[in-house]
Structures are given as C-alpha cells and as structure tokens.
XYZ file of C-alpha atoms in Angstrom:
215
model
C 14.196 -14.375 -1.724
C 12.136 -15.556 -4.697
C 10.627 -18.463 -2.705
C 9.465 -16.077 -0.009
C 7.832 -13.838 -2.603
C 6.011 -16.797 -4.190
C 4.723 -17.885 -0.763
C 3.532 -14.353 -0.022
C 1.669 -14.113 -3.340
C 0.027 -17.486 -2.692
C -1.270 -16.232 0.644
C -2.762 -13.190 -1.074
C -4.754 -15.441 -3.397
C -5.925 -17.705 -0.565
C -7.259 -14.908 1.627
C -10.604 -14.419 -0.180
C -11.282 -18.167 -0.299
C -10.775 -18.683 3.433
C -13.472 -16.155 4.323
C -15.857 -16.584 1.410
C -19.519 -16.382 2.427
C -18.756 -14.368 5.521
C -19.575 -10.723 6.043
C -15.889 -10.033 6.654
C -15.223 -10.686 2.974
C -16.680 -7.287 2.142
C -13.809 -5.704 4.037
C -11.031 -7.542 2.210
C -9.590 -6.466 -1.126
C -7.193 -8.015 -3.629
C -5.631 -6.075 -6.494
C -3.535 -6.998 -9.521
C -1.958 -4.540 -11.940
C 0.555 -3.953 -14.686
C 2.373 -0.682 -15.199
C 5.131 1.028 -17.085
C 7.123 4.133 -16.331
C 9.296 6.727 -18.028
C 12.270 8.266 -16.277
C 12.329 12.037 -16.147
C 15.495 12.683 -14.131
C 19.097 12.795 -15.313
C 19.906 9.581 -13.434
C 16.733 7.665 -14.222
C 15.875 4.647 -16.349
C 12.429 3.531 -17.478
C 10.771 0.413 -16.129
C 7.807 -1.949 -16.321
C 6.325 -3.998 -13.497
C 3.676 -6.468 -12.325
C 2.041 -6.260 -8.915
C -0.228 -8.190 -6.529
C -1.572 -6.703 -3.316
C -4.154 -7.417 -0.651
C -5.584 -5.331 2.138
C -8.379 -4.454 4.542
C -11.010 -1.731 4.146
C -11.030 0.231 7.376
C -13.938 2.274 6.034
C -15.728 2.367 2.684
C -13.224 5.019 1.634
C -9.962 3.989 3.262
C -7.971 0.749 3.033
C -4.515 -0.442 4.053
C -2.594 -3.497 2.960
C 0.590 -5.030 1.610
C 1.783 -6.211 -1.763
C 4.757 -7.102 -3.887
C 5.819 -6.144 -7.390
C 8.419 -7.427 -9.785
C 10.013 -4.478 -11.559
C 12.414 -4.510 -14.499
C 14.547 -1.409 -15.045
C 15.937 -0.975 -18.545
C 19.626 -0.683 -19.466
C 21.524 2.342 -18.242
C 24.735 3.881 -19.588
C 25.470 6.746 -17.197
C 27.793 4.912 -14.784
C 31.381 6.226 -14.878
C 34.190 3.733 -15.518
C 37.182 5.816 -14.458
C 39.086 4.419 -17.477
C 39.831 7.023 -20.181
C 37.033 6.987 -22.765
C 35.534 3.685 -21.632
C 31.782 3.723 -21.090
C 29.748 1.181 -19.145
C 26.305 -0.167 -19.918
C 24.298 -2.371 -17.569
C 21.901 -5.112 -18.514
C 18.276 -4.896 -17.462
C 17.938 -4.831 -13.678
C 15.249 -6.916 -11.951
C 14.024 -6.229 -8.426
C 11.351 -7.589 -6.089
C 9.689 -4.880 -4.011
C 7.501 -5.896 -1.044
C 5.609 -2.885 0.287
C 2.823 -1.469 2.403
C 0.112 0.684 0.873
C -2.710 3.003 1.782
C -5.582 3.710 -0.616
C -8.408 6.266 -0.472
C -11.514 6.209 -2.677
C -13.391 9.501 -2.665
C -16.760 8.186 -3.933
C -16.874 4.459 -3.127
C -20.624 4.111 -3.820
C -20.469 5.691 -7.262
C -19.765 4.025 -10.601
C -16.670 6.193 -11.011
C -14.495 7.470 -8.205
C -11.242 9.394 -7.901
C -8.638 7.370 -5.984
C -5.213 8.007 -4.495
C -2.693 5.466 -3.219
C 0.696 5.638 -1.535
C 3.230 2.818 -1.298
C 6.331 2.394 0.840
C 8.643 -0.597 0.594
C 12.112 -1.903 -0.184
C 13.715 -3.037 -3.437
C 15.701 -6.306 -3.463
C 17.822 -6.685 -6.618
C 19.313 -9.647 -8.361
C 22.960 -9.146 -9.263
C 23.651 -8.248 -12.883
C 26.430 -7.633 -15.354
C 28.056 -4.771 -17.234
C 29.457 -4.427 -20.735
C 32.014 -1.983 -22.092
C 32.314 0.304 -25.064
C 34.195 3.323 -26.332
C 32.785 6.829 -26.460
C 32.069 7.807 -30.054
C 33.394 11.246 -30.976
C 33.952 13.152 -34.226
C 32.138 10.555 -36.302
C 34.305 7.651 -35.163
C 32.872 4.178 -35.106
C 32.555 2.733 -31.630
C 34.729 -0.257 -30.847
C 33.012 -3.586 -30.206
C 32.335 -4.390 -26.545
C 35.014 -7.123 -26.459
C 37.863 -4.804 -27.525
C 38.535 -4.113 -23.848
C 40.200 -6.766 -21.722
C 38.621 -5.856 -18.377
C 38.596 -8.902 -16.092
C 35.627 -8.173 -13.842
C 32.263 -7.704 -15.518
C 30.217 -8.511 -12.421
C 27.689 -5.982 -11.150
C 26.292 -6.047 -7.622
C 23.154 -4.023 -6.970
C 21.798 -2.902 -3.629
C 18.309 -1.474 -3.420
C 16.790 0.872 -0.896
C 13.505 2.159 0.471
C 11.196 3.053 -2.397
C 8.127 5.276 -2.312
C 5.300 5.980 -4.695
C 2.273 8.254 -4.930
C -0.586 7.493 -7.338
C -3.732 9.337 -8.388
C -6.417 8.333 -10.848
C -9.903 6.927 -11.219
C -11.644 3.595 -10.588
C -14.776 2.212 -12.223
C -17.134 -0.423 -10.785
C -17.950 -3.525 -12.844
C -21.139 -5.390 -12.017
C -22.526 -5.737 -8.493
C -19.933 -7.992 -6.888
C -17.464 -5.344 -5.803
C -15.149 -5.679 -8.801
C -13.550 -2.536 -10.188
C -10.894 -1.505 -12.657
C -8.625 1.460 -12.160
C -6.269 3.687 -14.079
C -3.723 5.788 -12.235
C -0.553 7.763 -12.805
C 2.297 7.694 -10.315
C 5.597 9.181 -9.316
C 8.050 6.545 -8.003
C 11.410 6.954 -6.271
C 13.807 3.967 -6.095
C 17.359 4.451 -4.760
C 19.891 1.967 -6.141
C 23.596 1.501 -5.436
C 25.838 -0.091 -8.093
C 29.077 -1.911 -7.169
C 31.497 -2.664 -10.041
C 35.212 -2.370 -10.885
C 35.941 -1.498 -7.235
C 33.605 1.477 -7.638
C 30.387 2.445 -5.896
C 27.750 4.660 -7.512
C 24.332 5.582 -6.112
C 21.386 6.648 -8.271
C 17.944 7.865 -7.215
C 15.692 6.597 -9.971
C 12.609 8.793 -10.413
C 9.908 7.540 -12.781
C 6.487 8.743 -13.961
C 4.279 5.675 -14.364
C 0.920 4.599 -15.784
C -0.933 1.795 -13.935
C -3.826 -0.368 -15.110
C -5.332 -2.752 -12.598
C -8.296 -4.724 -11.344
C -9.547 -5.034 -7.774
C -11.992 -7.251 -5.895
C-alpha cells in the first residue's frame, strides 16, 4: 500500500512539469497542507495529518481532484476488554487516506476569497498493538501494564469511507497563481478494532484546522 501511495504522490508533483508553458497549466492545481484536529465526540481521538492533492479547475471558481493524506490518530483508551477491571489502551494509529475532493472559491480574482472544500475517500490502516492496565479507583495506584499475562496484544484495524467538509479563506501571493489558505473542517472516519477475539467499531469525529499552500 505504501509503495502505491508514494507513486501517486510522485505523479502529483510531475503533473505541473509535464504541461509547463502551456495554457492548460492555468487549469491545473496542486495543494499541500498540514492540519491537526481535536475530537469532540465520546468515541473520538485527536489527530494530525499531512496531505498532497492535485486537480483541475473546471471554472475559475470550481475545481475537482484527488489527493492522499497520512493521518496519525492519538492513543485511545475507551475500548472494552471484557476482563473484570482491565482497561485497554491502543498505540497511535496511522492511516493512509486516498480521496476525491471538490473545491469552490467564491472570489477567485480577489486577493482574499472565502473557500469551501469537501473530501470523500477511504482510510487504510496499518495494524497496531494494545497495552493493558487496571482501572484506578478509590485512590489506588494502577498496576503496571505487564502485571497482566494476556497472550495476544495484536490489534488489527479496518478503516472505512471517510468524509470531510472545510470552510475558510485563501489569500493570493504574487502574480503566479500561488495562494495560501486557512480552513476549519469537520471530519468523520469510521474505524473497526479487532483484538482479544473482540470487534469494536468507532466513528471518529474531529474538528480540524488546516494550513496549506496551492499553485
């Protein structure tokens, strides 16, 4: 999976060079961004991510394209163990998310323009691991993770279709079509966790802040 992602990203970078000097170049766009998000649902965990995307401007306002991001979800401790007072904590969970996007710029000829973007894709996870601990009650000190002799610490993760809606503002830089943008988003990423012969599904909902640059 990783090799396919690397090849896809390479193609995104090569697109502008293959058409440089042609009028068609004005219709192509490439974007790169970093973002972070805070979970606001009971079953959510925060994340940070990096993204590359490329697309075609159908009109001065509207563009469509595809991209990929690498997202890291932070540890979570809300998965039930089914074993007395044993609690489970995951490691950080890494996913690749290829997606399609649509973007609309309300004032493309102005220095500043409101923008909205939607994304729809699928999250592919690497497998992870889990660790164990004891619930702390009445001032007790929690037992170390290795106090429990549980043979299987493997964690298998299955992603799902993710969606995102963003809104914010972009600002033009110079006269060569470069712009920077700042947006906020609401992301939904379903994830299924397989561990200890159990299966648990979580719909991770995150409010995010994105900072990016486009050409």
